[in-house]
CSV table of C-alpha atoms in Angstrom, one decimal:
chain,number,residue,atom,x,y,z
A,178,MET,CA,-7.3,1.4,-13.5
A,179,ILE,CA,-7.0,-1.6,-15.7
A,180,ARG,CA,-7.4,-5.5,-14.3
A,181,LYS,CA,-5.6,-8.4,-15.9
A,182,ASN,CA,-6.3,-11.8,-15.5
A,183,ARG,CA,-3.5,-14.3,-14.2
A,184,ASP,CA,-2.4,-17.5,-13.2
A,185,VAL,CA,-1.1,-17.2,-9.5
A,186,PHE,CA,2.2,-19.4,-11.2
A,187,ASP,CA,2.6,-17.5,-14.1
A,188,VAL,CA,2.7,-14.2,-10.8
A,189,ILE,CA,4.7,-15.7,-8.6
A,190,LYS,CA,7.0,-17.7,-10.1
A,191,THR,CA,10.1,-15.9,-11.0
A,192,GLU,CA,9.5,-14.7,-7.1
A,193,ILE,CA,9.9,-18.0,-6.0
A,194,ASP,CA,12.7,-18.0,-7.7
A,195,LEU,CA,14.1,-15.0,-5.9
A,196,LEU,CA,13.2,-16.9,-2.3
A,197,LYS,CA,14.9,-19.8,-2.4
A,198,LYS,CA,18.5,-18.1,-3.9
A,199,SER,CA,17.8,-15.7,-0.4
A,200,GLY,CA,17.4,-18.6,1.7
A,201,CYS,CA,13.5,-19.0,1.9
A,202,ASP,CA,12.2,-21.9,3.3
A,203,THR,CA,9.0,-22.0,2.1
A,204,PRO,CA,9.1,-19.9,-0.9
A,205,SER,CA,6.0,-20.9,-2.5
A,206,LEU,CA,3.8,-20.6,0.1
A,207,ASP,CA,5.5,-17.0,1.4
A,208,CYS,CA,4.3,-15.7,-2.4
A,209,ARG,CA,1.0,-17.1,-2.2
A,210,LEU,CA,0.4,-15.4,1.0
A,211,LEU,CA,1.8,-12.0,0.2
A,212,LEU,CA,-0.2,-11.9,-3.0
A,213,ALA,CA,-3.5,-13.0,-0.9
A,214,HIS,CA,-3.0,-9.8,0.6
A,215,VAL,CA,-2.5,-7.3,-1.6
A,216,LEU,CA,-5.3,-8.7,-3.6
A,217,GLN,CA,-7.0,-8.6,-0.3
A,218,LYS,CA,-8.2,-11.8,0.1
A,219,LYS,CA,-9.6,-13.7,3.2
A,220,HIS,CA,-7.5,-16.9,2.0
A,221,THR,CA,-4.5,-17.8,1.1
A,222,VAL,CA,-4.3,-18.6,-3.2
A,223,TYR,CA,-3.9,-21.2,-5.2
A,224,SER,CA,-0.8,-21.9,-7.7
A,225,HIS,CA,-3.1,-22.4,-10.3
A,226,GLU,CA,-5.9,-20.4,-9.7
A,227,ASN,CA,-7.1,-17.6,-11.9
A,228,ILE,CA,-6.7,-13.7,-10.9
A,229,SER,CA,-7.6,-10.3,-11.6
A,230,ILE,CA,-4.6,-8.1,-10.7
A,231,THR,CA,-3.7,-4.6,-11.2
A,232,ASP,CA,0.0,-3.3,-12.4
A,233,ASP,CA,0.2,-1.4,-8.9
A,234,GLU,CA,-0.8,-5.1,-7.0
A,235,LEU,CA,1.7,-6.6,-9.5
A,236,LYS,CA,4.2,-3.9,-8.0
A,237,LYS,CA,2.7,-3.8,-4.4
A,238,PHE,CA,3.7,-8.1,-4.4
A,239,LYS,CA,7.0,-7.1,-5.5
A,240,GLU,CA,8.0,-5.2,-3.5
A,241,LEU,CA,6.9,-7.4,-0.7
A,242,ILE,CA,8.9,-10.4,-2.2
A,243,ILE,CA,11.8,-8.2,-1.8
A,244,ASP,CA,11.0,-7.1,2.1
A,245,ARG,CA,10.7,-11.2,2.3
A,246,SER,CA,13.9,-11.9,0.8
A,247,CYS,CA,15.6,-9.5,3.4
A,248,GLY,CA,14.6,-12.2,6.4
A,249,LYS,CA,11.8,-10.1,7.5
A,250,PRO,CA,8.7,-12.7,7.9
A,251,VAL,CA,5.7,-13.0,6.6
A,252,SER,CA,3.1,-12.3,9.7
A,253,ARG,CA,5.6,-9.5,10.0
A,254,ILE,CA,4.9,-7.9,6.4
A,255,ILE,CA,1.3,-8.2,6.8
A,256,ASN,CA,0.6,-7.6,11.1
A,257,GLU,CA,-1.1,-11.1,11.3
A,258,ARG,CA,-0.4,-14.4,12.2
A,259,SER,CA,-2.2,-18.0,12.8
A,260,PHE,CA,-2.8,-18.9,16.0
A,261,TRP,CA,-4.8,-22.2,17.7
A,262,LYS,CA,-8.4,-21.4,15.8
A,263,ARG,CA,-8.1,-17.6,14.9
A,264,GLU,CA,-5.7,-14.6,13.0
A,265,PHE,CA,-4.3,-12.4,15.3
A,266,GLN,CA,-3.0,-8.7,14.6
A,267,LEU,CA,0.4,-7.9,15.3
A,268,ASN,CA,2.4,-4.3,15.7
A,269,GLU,CA,6.3,-3.8,16.0
A,270,GLU,CA,6.1,-4.6,20.1
A,271,THR,CA,4.0,-8.0,19.9
A,272,LEU,CA,6.6,-11.2,19.8
A,273,ASP,CA,5.0,-13.4,16.8
A,274,PRO,CA,3.2,-15.8,17.8
A,275,ARG,CA,4.7,-19.4,17.3
A,276,GLN,CA,3.5,-22.8,16.7
A,277,ASP,CA,5.1,-24.2,19.9
A,278,SER,CA,3.1,-22.1,22.0
A,279,GLU,CA,-0.5,-23.7,21.0
A,280,ILE,CA,0.7,-26.2,23.6
A,281,LEU,CA,-0.2,-24.4,26.5
A,282,ILE,CA,-3.8,-23.6,25.3
A,283,SER,CA,-4.3,-27.7,25.1
A,284,ALA,CA,-2.7,-28.0,28.1
A,285,ILE,CA,-4.7,-25.8,29.8
A,286,LEU,CA,-8.2,-27.0,27.9
A,287,LYS,CA,-6.6,-30.7,29.8
A,288,TYR,CA,-7.5,-29.6,33.3
A,289,TYR,CA,-10.4,-26.9,32.4
A,290,SER,CA,-12.2,-28.9,30.1
A,291,ASN,CA,-16.0,-27.6,31.1
A,292,GLU,CA,-16.5,-24.3,28.7
A,293,LEU,CA,-18.9,-22.5,31.1
A,294,GLU,CA,-17.1,-22.6,34.7
A,295,LYS,CA,-16.5,-19.6,35.2
A,296,LEU,CA,-12.7,-18.5,35.8
A,297,GLU,CA,-11.0,-15.7,36.1
A,298,ILE,CA,-7.4,-15.9,33.9
A,299,LEU,CA,-4.5,-14.0,34.2
A,300,ASP,CA,-2.1,-13.5,30.5
A,301,LEU,CA,1.0,-12.3,31.9
A,302,GLY,CA,2.6,-10.6,29.0
A,303,ALA,CA,0.1,-11.2,26.9
A,304,GLY,CA,1.6,-9.4,23.8
A,305,SER,CA,-1.4,-10.1,20.5
A,306,GLY,CA,-3.4,-11.7,23.2
A,307,CYS,CA,-3.2,-14.6,21.3
A,308,LEU,CA,-2.8,-17.0,24.3
A,309,GLY,CA,-6.0,-15.5,27.0
A,310,LEU,CA,-7.9,-14.5,23.4
A,311,SER,CA,-7.8,-18.4,22.4
A,312,LEU,CA,-8.9,-19.5,26.0
A,313,LEU,CA,-11.8,-16.8,25.9
A,314,GLU,CA,-12.8,-18.5,22.7
A,315,GLU,CA,-12.9,-21.9,24.7
A,316,LEU,CA,-14.1,-21.2,28.2
A,317,LYS,CA,-17.0,-19.5,27.3
A,318,SER,CA,-18.2,-18.4,30.4
A,319,SER,CA,-14.4,-17.2,31.6
A,320,ARG,CA,-12.9,-13.7,32.0
A,321,VAL,CA,-9.0,-12.6,31.2
A,322,SER,CA,-7.2,-10.0,32.5
A,323,PHE,CA,-4.6,-8.8,30.2
A,324,LEU,CA,-1.4,-7.3,31.9
A,325,ASP,CA,1.7,-6.3,29.4
A,326,ILE,CA,4.4,-3.7,29.9
A,327,SER,CA,3.9,-2.9,26.5
A,328,LYS,CA,0.8,0.4,26.5
A,329,LYS,CA,0.8,-0.9,22.0
A,330,CYS,CA,0.9,-4.3,22.7
A,331,LEU,CA,-2.4,-3.6,24.9
A,332,GLU,CA,-3.7,-1.6,22.3
A,333,ILE,CA,-3.7,-4.7,19.9
A,334,ILE,CA,-5.0,-6.9,22.6
A,335,LYS,CA,-8.1,-4.6,22.1
A,336,ILE,CA,-8.3,-4.5,18.6
A,337,ASN,CA,-8.1,-9.0,18.2
A,338,ALA,CA,-10.4,-8.6,21.3
A,339,SER,CA,-13.1,-6.7,19.6
A,340,GLN,CA,-12.5,-8.1,16.2
A,341,TYR,CA,-14.1,-10.9,17.5
A,342,ASN,CA,-16.5,-9.8,20.1
A,343,LEU,CA,-14.4,-10.8,23.0
A,344,ASP,CA,-13.6,-7.8,24.5
A,345,LYS,CA,-16.7,-7.5,27.9
A,346,ARG,CA,-14.8,-10.3,28.5
A,347,SER,CA,-11.7,-9.2,28.8
A,348,GLU,CA,-9.7,-6.0,30.6
A,349,TYR,CA,-6.4,-4.1,30.6
A,350,PHE,CA,-3.6,-3.2,32.5
A,351,GLN,CA,-0.1,-1.8,31.7
A,352,LEU,CA,2.1,-2.8,34.3
A,353,ASP,CA,5.7,-4.2,34.2
A,354,TRP,CA,6.5,-6.9,36.7
A,355,ASN,CA,9.8,-5.7,37.3
A,356,ARG,CA,8.2,-3.0,39.6
A,357,LYS,CA,7.5,-3.6,42.9
A,358,GLY,CA,4.3,-3.6,44.2
A,359,TRP,CA,2.6,-4.6,40.8
A,360,ASP,CA,0.4,-7.9,41.6
A,361,SER,CA,-0.7,-5.5,44.4
A,362,PHE,CA,-1.7,-2.6,42.0
A,363,LEU,CA,-3.0,-5.4,40.2
A,364,LEU,CA,-5.6,-6.6,43.2
A,365,ASN,CA,-6.3,-3.5,44.0
A,366,SER,CA,-7.9,-2.4,40.3
A,367,ARG,CA,-9.6,-5.7,40.6
A,368,ASN,CA,-11.2,-4.8,44.2
A,369,GLY,CA,-9.7,-8.0,45.9
A,370,SER,CA,-10.4,-10.3,42.7
A,371,LYS,CA,-7.7,-13.3,42.0
A,372,PHE,CA,-6.9,-15.6,39.5
A,373,ASP,CA,-8.0,-19.3,38.8
A,374,ILE,CA,-5.6,-19.7,35.5
A,375,ILE,CA,-2.3,-18.7,35.4
A,376,LEU,CA,-0.1,-18.4,32.2
A,377,ARG,CA,2.7,-16.8,30.6
A,378,ASN,CA,4.9,-17.2,27.8
A,379,PRO,CA,8.0,-15.5,28.9
A,380,PRO,CA,11.5,-14.5,27.5
A,381,TYR,CA,13.3,-17.5,28.4
A,382,ILE,CA,16.2,-17.0,25.9
A,383,PRO,CA,19.9,-16.8,27.4
A,384,THR,CA,21.6,-13.1,26.4
A,385,ASN,CA,24.3,-14.5,25.1
A,386,GLU,CA,22.4,-16.5,22.4
A,387,ILE,CA,20.1,-14.2,21.2
A,388,ASN,CA,22.6,-13.7,18.5
A,389,PHE,CA,22.8,-17.2,17.7
A,390,LEU,CA,19.1,-16.9,16.8
A,391,GLN,CA,17.2,-17.2,13.5
A,392,LYS,CA,17.2,-13.8,11.6
A,393,GLU,CA,13.7,-14.0,11.6
A,394,VAL,CA,13.4,-13.6,15.4
A,395,LYS,CA,16.4,-11.6,16.8
A,396,GLU,CA,15.9,-9.0,14.0
A,397,PHE,CA,12.0,-8.5,14.0
A,398,ASP,CA,11.0,-9.8,17.1
A,399,PRO,CA,10.8,-7.5,20.2
A,400,LEU,CA,14.4,-8.3,22.4
A,401,ILE,CA,12.0,-7.8,25.8
A,402,ALA,CA,10.4,-10.6,24.6
A,403,LEU,CA,13.4,-12.7,23.8
A,404,ASP,CA,15.8,-12.2,26.6
A,405,GLY,CA,15.5,-13.8,29.7
A,406,GLY,CA,18.8,-12.9,31.3
A,407,PHE,CA,22.5,-14.7,31.1
A,408,ASP,CA,20.7,-17.6,32.4
A,409,GLY,CA,17.6,-17.2,30.2
A,410,LEU,CA,15.3,-17.7,33.9
A,411,CYS,CA,15.1,-14.1,34.7
A,412,ALA,CA,11.4,-13.8,34.8
A,413,TYR,CA,10.6,-17.1,36.5
A,414,LYS,CA,13.2,-15.7,39.1
A,415,THR,CA,10.8,-12.3,39.2
A,416,ILE,CA,7.6,-13.6,38.5
A,417,PHE,CA,7.2,-17.1,40.3
A,418,PRO,CA,7.9,-15.5,44.2
A,419,ARG,CA,4.3,-12.7,43.7
A,420,LEU,CA,2.0,-15.7,42.3
A,421,LYS,CA,0.5,-16.8,45.2
A,422,ASN,CA,-0.8,-13.4,45.8
A,423,LEU,CA,-2.5,-13.0,43.1
A,424,SER,CA,-4.0,-16.4,42.8
A,425,ASN,CA,-7.4,-18.5,44.4
A,426,GLN,CA,-7.0,-21.9,46.5
A,427,ASN,CA,-6.9,-24.5,44.0
A,428,ALA,CA,-5.5,-22.1,41.3
A,429,LYS,CA,-3.2,-23.9,38.7
A,430,VAL,CA,0.3,-21.8,37.4
A,431,PHE,CA,0.8,-22.6,33.5
A,432,ILE,CA,4.2,-21.7,32.1
A,433,GLU,CA,6.1,-22.3,29.1
A,434,ILE,CA,10.0,-22.7,29.3
A,435,GLY,CA,13.0,-23.0,26.9
A,436,LYS,CA,14.7,-26.5,26.1
A,437,GLY,CA,16.2,-28.2,28.7
A,438,GLN,CA,15.1,-25.7,30.8
A,439,GLU,CA,12.5,-28.2,33.3
A,440,ALA,CA,14.5,-29.0,36.3
A,441,MET,CA,15.9,-24.8,36.9
A,442,VAL,CA,12.2,-23.8,36.8
A,443,ILE,CA,10.5,-26.2,38.6
A,444,GLN,CA,13.3,-26.0,41.6
A,445,ILE,CA,12.5,-22.1,41.4
A,446,GLY,CA,9.0,-23.3,41.4
A,447,TYR,CA,9.3,-25.3,44.2
A,448,GLU,CA,11.5,-22.7,46.3
A,449,ASN,CA,8.1,-20.1,46.0
A,450,ASN,CA,6.0,-22.4,47.6
A,451,LEU,CA,4.5,-24.5,43.8
A,452,ILE,CA,5.0,-27.7,43.3
A,453,PHE,CA,5.1,-29.3,40.2
A,454,VAL,CA,2.1,-31.1,38.5
A,455,GLY,CA,2.6,-32.0,35.5
A,456,TYR,CA,3.8,-30.7,31.6
A,457,GLU,CA,3.0,-31.2,27.9
A,458,LYS,CA,5.6,-31.7,25.0
A,459,ASP,CA,5.8,-29.8,21.5
A,460,LEU,CA,5.4,-31.2,18.4
A,461,SER,CA,9.1,-32.0,18.8
A,462,SER,CA,9.1,-33.5,21.9
A,463,ILE,CA,10.5,-30.8,23.6
A,464,VAL,CA,9.0,-30.3,27.0
A,465,ARG,CA,7.8,-27.0,26.7
A,466,VAL,CA,4.6,-26.3,29.3
A,467,LEU,CA,5.2,-26.8,33.1
A,468,ILE,CA,1.8,-26.7,35.1
A,469,PHE,CA,2.4,-26.2,38.8
A,470,GLU,CA,-0.1,-25.4,41.5
A,471,PHE,CA,0.6,-24.0,45.1
A,472,LYS,CA,1.3,-26.5,48.8
């Protein structure tokens, strides 16, 4: 197959215009990311870099640009997303991680800075595993239990854990926290061993607001990871009553919330023996993470 030397900008300039017309906010970056993916490069290509490309690769690139112009996020096209310090593989049942969720990691590390401390961590509704696995990278002696209702999510977590040699400090549980007794089943599976840290990024968008989300979110993220019920608080109301049963003495809970939900979530915590101890804001100065401990 004949390979031709081309300037990157020469390859992507027409596709940049196409993405601009479709309303894409980052047309040049998206083109370069997708081109790098087609060329199987581990890093993005630069606008005036010289590349070697075949006609088939060029055709494939143009096909991916069509997908992007129809609203499909780059991360969904390449099934990969950068988070914290790593690249994590995704599939159709995992939430596409957002930068705001990195605040959960930084919040936890403010309270647990000793990387050699042996901590038992529970990642509830783990999705791609990006939260728990990022913590394992930082807390070298800790272990994470990944819990998710989706078998496909747990499969992708295992792939991500293996990719970074974190599988020996990981365990996996397919459980539905809406089912009675899920917490007892989890503890029995761990011979009664409880947790020092519980973290969660639950679905917190009110049902009637789903249709107003960006197309990239509402059409390509799994609904189960977005829909927080009529008031957006269903997951907190369901999970919080079970947390004390799962927690060691002096354990802390780190939980992501939606904009303006802090007072309501703190109240739900108070009603379930949780004391609010702090919060962290995201890059837009919105309260994004609440920290609790037990009475």
